[in-house]
Amino acid sequence: MKALAFKNPIFFKQISTEQVFMLSILLVNGGNYIYNLLLGRILGPSEFADAAILITFLLVLSFVGMTFQIVTAKYAVLFKEEKLATFLRLITKYASFFGILFGAAIFFFHKELQLIFHTQTSSMFWIFALGLPLYFLMSVNRGLYQGKDVLNKLSLTYQYEMISRLVITIGVVLLIPAIPSSIAIAIGIVISFVFGLFPFQNSIVKSTIVISEKLVETKSIIIFFGLTAFYELTQIIINNSDIILVKHYFDNEQAGLYASLALIGRVVYFVSWMFVMLLLPKVIQLKKDGKNTLPILLKYVGYIVALSTLIVSFTWLFPEFVVRLMFGEQYISIASLLWKYALATSIFAIANIFAYYFLSIGKYIPVIVSAFLGLTQIGLIILYHNSLEQVVLMQVITMLLLLVFQLCYFFYHHKS
């Protein structure tokens, strides 16, 4: 891997592109948190509950888009030249199809979505739907950069998306108060997808106009795509079912408080995505070269465990300080739940890195088990939701079961 060398040895050592990427993604995650925190402070719990639904929709979309990104990244490692162009033609066609399909579904059922989630307006859903085709195309673009290990340009796509969404959304909310906040958020999200497309790769455009050969590996691509999509669906269930169910079972005030809890507690999980993006192409390349993939897995698991321990400990020791700092006094009632939610997401982040490792090397049993436990989490919350604390405890139980299984499967696999 190339390194960026700085001339002054006193202040800088050599910084690899991987380290630059990690720093960049940390800044992007920080910007996304500022975005959520500002909205939480400006809007208050009740209005923030509506905003949280759109943000949750964005998270759901990111998991679906991640299917296209992961599949593109894998075959950008395995394919070269004409074969890669043929693959890009195929994946771009399907990304456009699914983007239009999901966008049309949300567009035509925006009024029904308003009734289900008790939002003040339905317009925010159809505005959001307009951006879905762009998001799926953006995911293919990112997957190509990821697979080719062009981490500097991959970083830029995330930076442009985050900065544009932050500036546009907060600007509209503060400067044009006549526009409902949920509509302002939807507009900011859609415009950020446009910025997130850049820098765009010309090879994607060229692949749509060249005459391409038929891929012999089409069947294996479809199988991997289906399994990845299935696992991403479990991610959607595990990560977002709690917010949606709380919005359904609790009033707007409680739902808004829980949404703020989720945003603070999920910091570990969001950062763990950085390691997933670095891990996946490296494992695929090592497996292709016939080399040992275990050291790279243990390296990133170690990073996540260290980060998780730090965050859970801090939220346990200083919960009220964290809530006051990030959201303000009106959210203080959820302080006692903060470390428990952070614990649940930390356990899930650790289990998740194992799951993506197994997906990379073609072992799919963990995918099926994750789906089962995602449904188990929904079932437990439906049965036990007398309080927000009970909802959080159901997630801790489910994530512990998931991690225990992943570890057992890991030791069994390497012993075999």
CSV table of C-alpha atoms in Angstrom, one decimal:
chain,number,residue,atom,x,y,z
A,1,MET,CA,0.0,0.0,0.0
A,2,LYS,CA,1.3,3.4,-0.9
A,3,ALA,CA,2.0,5.9,1.8
A,4,LEU,CA,1.7,9.6,2.0
A,5,ALA,CA,5.1,10.8,3.3
A,6,PHE,CA,5.4,14.1,5.1
A,7,LYS,CA,8.8,16.0,4.9
A,8,ASN,CA,8.9,17.1,8.5
A,9,PRO,CA,9.9,14.0,10.6
A,10,ILE,CA,9.5,15.8,13.9
A,11,PHE,CA,5.7,16.3,13.6
A,12,PHE,CA,4.7,13.6,11.2
A,13,LYS,CA,5.5,10.0,10.5
A,14,GLN,CA,4.5,8.2,7.3
A,15,ILE,CA,0.7,8.0,7.1
A,16,SER,CA,-0.7,5.2,5.0
A,17,THR,CA,-3.8,5.7,2.8
A,18,GLU,CA,-5.6,3.2,5.2
A,19,GLN,CA,-4.9,5.5,8.2
A,20,VAL,CA,-6.0,8.6,6.2
A,21,PHE,CA,-9.2,6.7,5.3
A,22,MET,CA,-9.9,5.8,8.9
A,23,LEU,CA,-9.4,9.4,10.0
A,24,SER,CA,-11.6,10.6,7.2
A,25,ILE,CA,-14.5,8.2,8.2
A,26,LEU,CA,-14.1,9.3,11.8
A,27,LEU,CA,-14.6,12.9,10.7
A,28,VAL,CA,-17.6,11.9,8.6
A,29,ASN,CA,-19.1,10.1,11.5
A,30,GLY,CA,-18.5,13.1,13.7
A,31,GLY,CA,-20.2,15.3,11.1
A,32,ASN,CA,-23.2,13.0,11.0
A,33,TYR,CA,-23.4,13.1,14.8
A,34,ILE,CA,-23.2,16.9,14.8
A,35,TYR,CA,-26.1,16.8,12.2
A,36,ASN,CA,-28.2,14.6,14.5
A,37,LEU,CA,-27.3,16.5,17.6
A,38,LEU,CA,-28.1,19.9,16.1
A,39,LEU,CA,-31.5,18.6,14.9
A,40,GLY,CA,-32.2,17.1,18.4
A,41,ARG,CA,-31.4,20.4,20.1
A,42,ILE,CA,-33.2,22.7,17.6
A,43,LEU,CA,-36.4,20.6,17.2
A,44,GLY,CA,-36.9,19.1,20.7
A,45,PRO,CA,-38.1,15.5,21.4
A,46,SER,CA,-41.5,15.7,19.7
A,47,GLU,CA,-40.4,17.1,16.3
A,48,PHE,CA,-37.2,15.1,16.5
A,49,ALA,CA,-39.3,11.9,16.5
A,50,ASP,CA,-40.5,12.7,13.0
A,51,ALA,CA,-36.9,13.6,11.9
A,52,ALA,CA,-35.7,10.3,13.4
A,53,ILE,CA,-38.1,8.3,11.1
A,54,LEU,CA,-36.5,9.9,8.1
A,55,ILE,CA,-33.0,9.3,9.5
A,56,THR,CA,-34.0,5.7,10.2
A,57,PHE,CA,-35.2,5.4,6.6
A,58,LEU,CA,-31.8,6.7,5.5
A,59,LEU,CA,-30.1,4.0,7.6
A,60,VAL,CA,-32.3,1.3,6.1
A,61,LEU,CA,-31.4,2.6,2.7
A,62,SER,CA,-27.7,2.5,3.6
A,63,PHE,CA,-27.9,-1.2,4.4
A,64,VAL,CA,-29.7,-1.9,1.1
A,65,GLY,CA,-27.2,0.2,-0.8
A,66,MET,CA,-24.4,-1.6,1.0
A,67,THR,CA,-25.4,-4.8,-0.8
A,68,PHE,CA,-24.5,-3.2,-4.1
A,69,GLN,CA,-21.4,-1.7,-2.6
A,70,ILE,CA,-20.1,-5.0,-1.2
A,71,VAL,CA,-20.9,-7.0,-4.3
A,72,THR,CA,-19.2,-4.4,-6.5
A,73,ALA,CA,-16.2,-4.3,-4.2
A,74,LYS,CA,-15.8,-8.1,-4.3
A,75,TYR,CA,-15.8,-8.4,-8.0
A,76,ALA,CA,-13.7,-5.2,-8.5
A,77,VAL,CA,-11.0,-7.3,-6.7
A,78,LEU,CA,-11.6,-10.5,-8.7
A,79,PHE,CA,-12.3,-9.1,-12.2
A,80,LYS,CA,-10.1,-7.0,-14.5
A,81,GLU,CA,-10.6,-5.0,-17.7
A,82,GLU,CA,-13.3,-6.3,-20.1
A,83,LYS,CA,-14.7,-8.7,-17.5
A,84,LEU,CA,-14.9,-5.9,-15.0
A,85,ALA,CA,-16.7,-3.6,-17.5
A,86,THR,CA,-19.2,-6.4,-18.2
A,87,PHE,CA,-19.8,-6.8,-14.5
A,88,LEU,CA,-20.3,-3.0,-14.0
A,89,ARG,CA,-22.8,-3.0,-16.8
A,90,LEU,CA,-24.8,-5.7,-15.0
A,91,ILE,CA,-24.6,-4.3,-11.5
A,92,THR,CA,-25.4,-0.7,-12.6
A,93,LYS,CA,-28.5,-2.0,-14.4
A,94,TYR,CA,-29.8,-3.7,-11.3
A,95,ALA,CA,-28.9,-0.8,-9.0
A,96,SER,CA,-30.9,1.5,-11.2
A,97,PHE,CA,-33.8,-0.9,-11.3
A,98,PHE,CA,-34.0,-1.4,-7.5
A,99,GLY,CA,-33.5,2.3,-6.9
A,100,ILE,CA,-36.5,3.1,-9.1
A,101,LEU,CA,-38.5,0.2,-7.6
A,102,PHE,CA,-38.0,1.2,-4.0
A,103,GLY,CA,-38.5,4.9,-4.8
A,104,ALA,CA,-41.7,4.3,-6.6
A,105,ALA,CA,-43.0,2.1,-3.7
A,106,ILE,CA,-42.4,4.9,-1.1
A,107,PHE,CA,-43.7,7.6,-3.5
A,108,PHE,CA,-47.0,5.9,-4.0
A,109,PHE,CA,-47.5,4.8,-0.4
A,110,HIS,CA,-46.4,8.0,1.3
A,111,LYS,CA,-49.8,8.7,2.8
A,112,GLU,CA,-50.0,5.2,4.3
A,113,LEU,CA,-46.5,5.7,5.8
A,114,GLN,CA,-47.7,8.8,7.5
A,115,LEU,CA,-50.5,6.9,9.1
A,116,ILE,CA,-48.2,4.1,10.2
A,117,PHE,CA,-45.6,6.3,11.8
A,118,HIS,CA,-47.9,9.1,13.0
A,119,THR,CA,-45.9,11.9,11.3
A,120,GLN,CA,-47.1,15.4,10.9
A,121,THR,CA,-46.8,15.4,7.1
A,122,SER,CA,-46.6,12.8,4.3
A,123,SER,CA,-44.6,15.0,1.9
A,124,MET,CA,-41.3,14.1,3.5
A,125,PHE,CA,-41.7,10.5,2.3
A,126,TRP,CA,-42.3,11.2,-1.4
A,127,ILE,CA,-39.5,13.8,-1.4
A,128,PHE,CA,-37.2,11.2,0.2
A,129,ALA,CA,-38.2,8.7,-2.5
A,130,LEU,CA,-37.0,10.9,-5.3
A,131,GLY,CA,-33.4,10.4,-4.2
A,132,LEU,CA,-33.3,6.6,-4.0
A,133,PRO,CA,-32.1,5.9,-7.6
A,134,LEU,CA,-29.2,8.2,-7.0
A,135,TYR,CA,-28.3,6.5,-3.8
A,136,PHE,CA,-28.0,3.1,-5.4
A,137,LEU,CA,-25.8,4.4,-8.1
A,138,MET,CA,-23.7,6.1,-5.5
A,139,SER,CA,-23.3,2.7,-3.8
A,140,VAL,CA,-21.9,1.1,-7.0
A,141,ASN,CA,-19.5,4.0,-7.4
A,142,ARG,CA,-18.2,3.5,-3.8
A,143,GLY,CA,-18.0,-0.2,-4.2
A,144,LEU,CA,-15.7,0.2,-7.2
A,145,TYR,CA,-13.4,2.5,-5.3
A,146,GLN,CA,-13.4,0.2,-2.3
A,147,GLY,CA,-12.5,-2.9,-4.4
A,148,LYS,CA,-9.8,-1.0,-6.2
A,149,ASP,CA,-8.4,0.2,-2.8
A,150,VAL,CA,-8.7,3.9,-4.0
A,151,LEU,CA,-9.4,5.0,-0.4
A,152,ASN,CA,-8.8,8.7,-0.9
A,153,LYS,CA,-11.5,9.1,-3.4
A,154,LEU,CA,-13.8,6.8,-1.5
A,155,SER,CA,-13.4,9.1,1.5
A,156,LEU,CA,-14.3,12.1,-0.6
A,157,THR,CA,-17.7,10.6,-1.6
A,158,TYR,CA,-18.6,10.2,2.1
A,159,GLN,CA,-17.3,13.7,3.0
A,160,TYR,CA,-19.2,15.4,0.2
A,161,GLU,CA,-22.4,13.6,1.2
A,162,MET,CA,-22.1,14.4,4.9
A,163,ILE,CA,-21.1,18.1,4.5
A,164,SER,CA,-23.8,18.9,2.0
A,165,ARG,CA,-26.5,17.2,4.1
A,166,LEU,CA,-25.4,19.0,7.3
A,167,VAL,CA,-25.1,22.5,5.7
A,168,ILE,CA,-28.3,22.3,3.6
A,169,THR,CA,-30.6,20.8,6.2
A,170,ILE,CA,-29.5,23.0,9.1
A,171,GLY,CA,-29.5,26.0,6.8
A,172,VAL,CA,-33.1,25.4,5.7
A,173,VAL,CA,-34.3,24.6,9.2
A,174,LEU,CA,-32.8,27.8,10.7
A,175,LEU,CA,-33.2,30.2,7.8
A,176,ILE,CA,-36.6,29.2,6.3
A,177,PRO,CA,-38.7,28.3,9.4
A,178,ALA,CA,-41.9,28.3,7.3
A,179,ILE,CA,-40.8,25.0,5.8
A,180,PRO,CA,-41.7,22.0,8.1
A,181,SER,CA,-38.6,20.5,9.6
A,182,SER,CA,-39.3,17.0,8.3
A,183,ILE,CA,-39.5,18.4,4.7
A,184,ALA,CA,-36.3,20.3,5.2
A,185,ILE,CA,-34.6,17.1,6.3
A,186,ALA,CA,-35.9,15.2,3.3
A,187,ILE,CA,-34.7,17.9,0.9
A,188,GLY,CA,-31.2,17.9,2.6
A,189,ILE,CA,-31.0,14.1,2.3
A,190,VAL,CA,-31.9,14.0,-1.4
A,191,ILE,CA,-29.5,16.8,-2.4
A,192,SER,CA,-26.7,15.1,-0.4
A,193,PHE,CA,-27.1,12.1,-2.6
A,194,VAL,CA,-26.1,14.2,-5.6
A,195,PHE,CA,-23.0,15.4,-3.9
A,196,GLY,CA,-22.2,11.9,-2.7
A,197,LEU,CA,-21.9,10.7,-6.4
A,198,PHE,CA,-18.6,12.7,-6.7
A,199,PRO,CA,-15.9,11.9,-7.6
A,200,PHE,CA,-17.7,9.7,-10.1
A,201,GLN,CA,-15.9,7.0,-12.1
A,202,ASN,CA,-16.0,7.2,-15.8
A,203,SER,CA,-15.7,3.4,-16.1
A,204,ILE,CA,-19.3,3.0,-14.8
A,205,VAL,CA,-20.6,5.3,-17.6
A,206,LYS,CA,-18.4,3.5,-20.2
A,207,SER,CA,-19.6,0.1,-19.1
A,208,THR,CA,-23.2,1.1,-20.0
A,209,ILE,CA,-22.4,1.9,-23.7
A,210,VAL,CA,-19.8,-0.8,-24.6
A,211,ILE,CA,-20.9,-4.1,-26.0
A,212,SER,CA,-20.1,-6.6,-23.2
A,213,GLU,CA,-19.6,-10.3,-23.2
A,214,LYS,CA,-21.7,-12.7,-21.1
A,215,LEU,CA,-20.2,-13.4,-17.7
A,216,VAL,CA,-19.5,-17.1,-16.9
A,217,GLU,CA,-19.7,-16.2,-13.2
A,218,THR,CA,-23.2,-14.7,-13.4
A,219,LYS,CA,-24.6,-17.5,-11.3
A,220,SER,CA,-22.1,-17.1,-8.5
A,221,ILE,CA,-22.6,-13.3,-8.6
A,222,ILE,CA,-26.4,-13.7,-8.2
A,223,ILE,CA,-25.9,-16.2,-5.3
A,224,PHE,CA,-23.4,-13.8,-3.5
A,225,PHE,CA,-25.7,-10.9,-4.2
A,226,GLY,CA,-28.7,-12.7,-2.8
A,227,LEU,CA,-26.9,-13.8,0.4
A,228,THR,CA,-25.4,-10.4,0.9
A,229,ALA,CA,-28.9,-8.8,0.4
A,230,PHE,CA,-30.3,-11.3,2.9
A,231,TYR,CA,-27.7,-10.4,5.5
A,232,GLU,CA,-28.2,-6.7,4.9
A,233,LEU,CA,-31.9,-7.3,5.5
A,234,THR,CA,-31.0,-8.8,8.9
A,235,GLN,CA,-28.9,-5.6,9.6
A,236,ILE,CA,-32.0,-3.5,8.8
A,237,ILE,CA,-34.1,-5.6,11.2
A,238,ILE,CA,-31.6,-5.6,14.1
A,239,ASN,CA,-30.5,-1.9,13.7
A,240,ASN,CA,-33.9,-0.2,13.1
A,241,SER,CA,-36.8,-2.4,14.3
A,242,ASP,CA,-36.4,-1.0,17.8
A,243,ILE,CA,-36.8,2.6,16.7
A,244,ILE,CA,-39.8,1.8,14.5
A,245,LEU,CA,-41.5,-0.3,17.2
A,246,VAL,CA,-40.9,2.4,19.9
A,247,LYS,CA,-42.4,5.0,17.5
A,248,HIS,CA,-45.4,2.6,17.2
A,249,TYR,CA,-45.9,1.7,20.9
A,250,PHE,CA,-44.9,4.9,22.6
A,251,ASP,CA,-46.0,8.6,22.3
A,252,ASN,CA,-43.9,11.1,20.4
A,253,GLU,CA,-42.2,12.4,23.5
A,254,GLN,CA,-40.9,8.9,24.5
A,255,ALA,CA,-40.1,8.1,20.9
A,256,GLY,CA,-38.0,11.2,20.5
A,257,LEU,CA,-36.1,10.4,23.7
A,258,TYR,CA,-35.4,6.9,22.5
A,259,ALA,CA,-34.3,8.2,19.1
A,260,SER,CA,-31.7,10.4,20.9
A,261,LEU,CA,-30.6,7.4,23.0
A,262,ALA,CA,-30.1,5.3,19.8
A,263,LEU,CA,-28.1,8.0,18.1
A,264,ILE,CA,-25.7,8.3,21.1
A,265,GLY,CA,-25.5,4.6,21.7
A,266,ARG,CA,-24.8,3.6,18.1
A,267,VAL,CA,-21.5,5.5,17.8
A,268,VAL,CA,-19.6,2.2,18.1
A,269,TYR,CA,-21.6,0.5,15.3
A,270,PHE,CA,-21.2,3.4,12.9
A,271,VAL,CA,-17.4,3.5,13.4
A,272,SER,CA,-17.2,-0.3,13.0
A,273,TRP,CA,-18.5,0.1,9.4
A,274,MET,CA,-15.1,1.7,8.7
A,275,PHE,CA,-13.4,-1.5,9.6
A,276,VAL,CA,-15.9,-3.6,7.6
A,277,MET,CA,-15.1,-1.5,4.5
A,278,LEU,CA,-11.4,-2.1,5.0
A,279,LEU,CA,-11.7,-5.8,6.0
A,280,LEU,CA,-13.8,-7.1,3.2
A,281,PRO,CA,-11.7,-6.4,0.1
A,282,LYS,CA,-8.5,-7.4,2.0
A,283,VAL,CA,-9.9,-10.7,3.0
A,284,ILE,CA,-11.2,-11.4,-0.5
A,285,GLN,CA,-7.7,-10.6,-2.0
A,286,LEU,CA,-5.9,-12.7,0.6
A,287,LYS,CA,-8.2,-15.6,-0.1
A,288,LYS,CA,-7.7,-15.2,-3.8
A,289,ASP,CA,-3.9,-15.3,-3.3
A,290,GLY,CA,-4.2,-18.4,-1.0
A,291,LYS,CA,-2.9,-16.5,2.1
A,292,ASN,CA,-4.0,-16.6,5.7
A,293,THR,CA,-7.0,-14.3,6.4
A,294,LEU,CA,-7.1,-14.7,10.2
A,295,PRO,CA,-4.5,-12.0,11.2
A,296,ILE,CA,-6.5,-9.2,9.4
A,297,LEU,CA,-9.7,-10.3,11.1
A,298,LEU,CA,-8.1,-10.4,14.6
A,299,LYS,CA,-6.6,-6.9,13.9
A,300,TYR,CA,-10.0,-5.3,13.3
A,301,VAL,CA,-11.8,-7.2,16.0
A,302,GLY,CA,-9.2,-5.9,18.4
A,303,TYR,CA,-9.8,-2.3,17.3
A,304,ILE,CA,-13.6,-2.6,17.8
A,305,VAL,CA,-13.3,-4.3,21.2
A,306,ALA,CA,-11.0,-1.5,22.4
A,307,LEU,CA,-13.3,1.2,21.1
A,308,SER,CA,-16.4,-0.5,22.5
A,309,THR,CA,-14.8,-0.9,26.0
A,310,LEU,CA,-13.9,2.8,26.0
A,311,ILE,CA,-17.3,4.1,25.0
A,312,VAL,CA,-19.4,1.7,27.2
A,313,SER,CA,-17.2,2.5,30.2
A,314,PHE,CA,-17.5,6.3,29.6
A,315,THR,CA,-21.3,6.2,29.2
A,316,TRP,CA,-21.6,4.1,32.3
A,317,LEU,CA,-19.4,6.4,34.4
A,318,PHE,CA,-20.7,9.8,33.0
A,319,PRO,CA,-24.2,9.2,31.5
A,320,GLU,CA,-25.7,12.6,32.5
A,321,PHE,CA,-22.7,14.5,31.3
A,322,VAL,CA,-22.9,12.8,27.9
A,323,VAL,CA,-26.6,13.4,27.5
A,324,ARG,CA,-26.4,17.1,28.6
A,325,LEU,CA,-23.4,17.7,26.3
A,326,MET,CA,-24.9,16.1,23.2
A,327,PHE,CA,-28.7,16.8,23.5
A,328,GLY,CA,-29.4,19.0,26.5
A,329,GLU,CA,-31.3,19.0,29.7
A,330,GLN,CA,-34.6,18.0,28.2
A,331,TYR,CA,-33.3,14.5,27.3
A,332,ILE,CA,-31.7,13.8,30.7
A,333,SER,CA,-34.3,11.1,31.6
A,334,ILE,CA,-32.7,8.6,29.2
A,335,ALA,CA,-29.2,8.9,30.8
A,336,SER,CA,-29.6,5.7,32.9
A,337,LEU,CA,-30.2,3.7,29.7
A,338,LEU,CA,-27.2,5.0,27.8
A,339,TRP,CA,-24.6,2.5,28.7
A,340,LYS,CA,-27.0,-0.4,28.3
A,341,TYR,CA,-27.8,0.7,24.7
A,342,ALA,CA,-24.1,1.3,24.0
A,343,LEU,CA,-23.4,-2.2,25.3
A,344,ALA,CA,-26.0,-3.8,23.0
A,345,THR,CA,-24.7,-2.0,19.9
A,346,SER,CA,-21.1,-2.8,20.9
A,347,ILE,CA,-21.8,-6.5,21.1
A,348,PHE,CA,-23.6,-6.3,17.8
A,349,ALA,CA,-20.6,-4.4,16.2
A,350,ILE,CA,-18.2,-7.2,17.3
A,351,ALA,CA,-20.5,-10.0,16.1
A,352,ASN,CA,-21.0,-8.1,12.8
A,353,ILE,CA,-17.3,-8.0,11.9
A,354,PHE,CA,-17.3,-11.8,12.3
A,355,ALA,CA,-20.3,-12.1,10.1
A,356,TYR,CA,-18.8,-10.1,7.3
A,357,TYR,CA,-15.6,-12.1,7.5
A,358,PHE,CA,-17.5,-15.3,7.0
A,359,LEU,CA,-19.4,-13.7,4.1
A,360,SER,CA,-16.1,-12.7,2.5
A,361,ILE,CA,-14.8,-16.3,2.7
A,362,GLY,CA,-18.0,-17.9,1.5
A,363,LYS,CA,-19.4,-19.3,4.8
A,364,TYR,CA,-23.1,-18.4,5.0
A,365,ILE,CA,-24.5,-20.2,8.1
A,366,PRO,CA,-23.9,-17.0,10.3
A,367,VAL,CA,-26.1,-15.1,7.8
A,368,ILE,CA,-29.0,-17.4,8.5
A,369,VAL,CA,-28.6,-17.3,12.2
A,370,SER,CA,-28.3,-13.5,12.2
A,371,ALA,CA,-31.7,-13.3,10.4
A,372,PHE,CA,-33.3,-15.6,12.9
A,373,LEU,CA,-32.0,-13.5,15.8
A,374,GLY,CA,-33.1,-10.3,14.1
A,375,LEU,CA,-36.7,-11.7,14.1
A,376,THR,CA,-36.2,-12.8,17.7
A,377,GLN,CA,-35.4,-9.2,18.7
A,378,ILE,CA,-38.6,-8.0,17.1
A,379,GLY,CA,-40.6,-10.7,18.8
A,380,LEU,CA,-39.1,-9.9,22.2
A,381,ILE,CA,-39.8,-6.2,21.9
A,382,ILE,CA,-43.4,-6.8,20.8
A,383,LEU,CA,-43.9,-9.0,23.9
A,384,TYR,CA,-41.9,-6.9,26.3
A,385,HIS,CA,-42.3,-3.1,25.8
A,386,ASN,CA,-43.7,-1.8,29.1
A,387,SER,CA,-40.8,0.7,29.3
A,388,LEU,CA,-37.9,2.0,27.3
A,389,GLU,CA,-35.6,0.1,29.6
A,390,GLN,CA,-37.3,-3.1,28.8
A,391,VAL,CA,-36.9,-2.5,25.1
A,392,VAL,CA,-33.1,-2.0,25.6
A,393,LEU,CA,-32.7,-5.1,27.7
A,394,MET,CA,-34.4,-7.2,25.0
A,395,GLN,CA,-31.7,-6.0,22.6
A,396,VAL,CA,-28.9,-6.8,25.0
A,397,ILE,CA,-30.2,-10.3,25.4
A,398,THR,CA,-30.5,-10.8,21.6
A,399,MET,CA,-27.1,-9.4,20.8
A,400,LEU,CA,-25.4,-11.6,23.5
A,401,LEU,CA,-26.9,-14.7,21.9
A,402,LEU,CA,-25.7,-13.5,18.4
A,403,LEU,CA,-22.1,-12.9,19.6
A,404,VAL,CA,-22.0,-16.3,21.4
A,405,PHE,CA,-23.0,-18.1,18.3
A,406,GLN,CA,-20.5,-16.2,16.1
A,407,LEU,CA,-17.7,-17.0,18.5
A,408,CYS,CA,-18.7,-20.7,18.6
A,409,TYR,CA,-18.8,-20.9,14.8
A,410,PHE,CA,-15.5,-19.1,14.5
A,411,PHE,CA,-13.7,-21.5,16.8
A,412,TYR,CA,-15.4,-24.5,15.2
A,413,HIS,CA,-14.5,-23.3,11.7
A,414,HIS,CA,-10.8,-22.7,12.5
A,415,LYS,CA,-10.5,-25.9,14.5
A,416,SER,CA,-11.9,-27.8,11.5
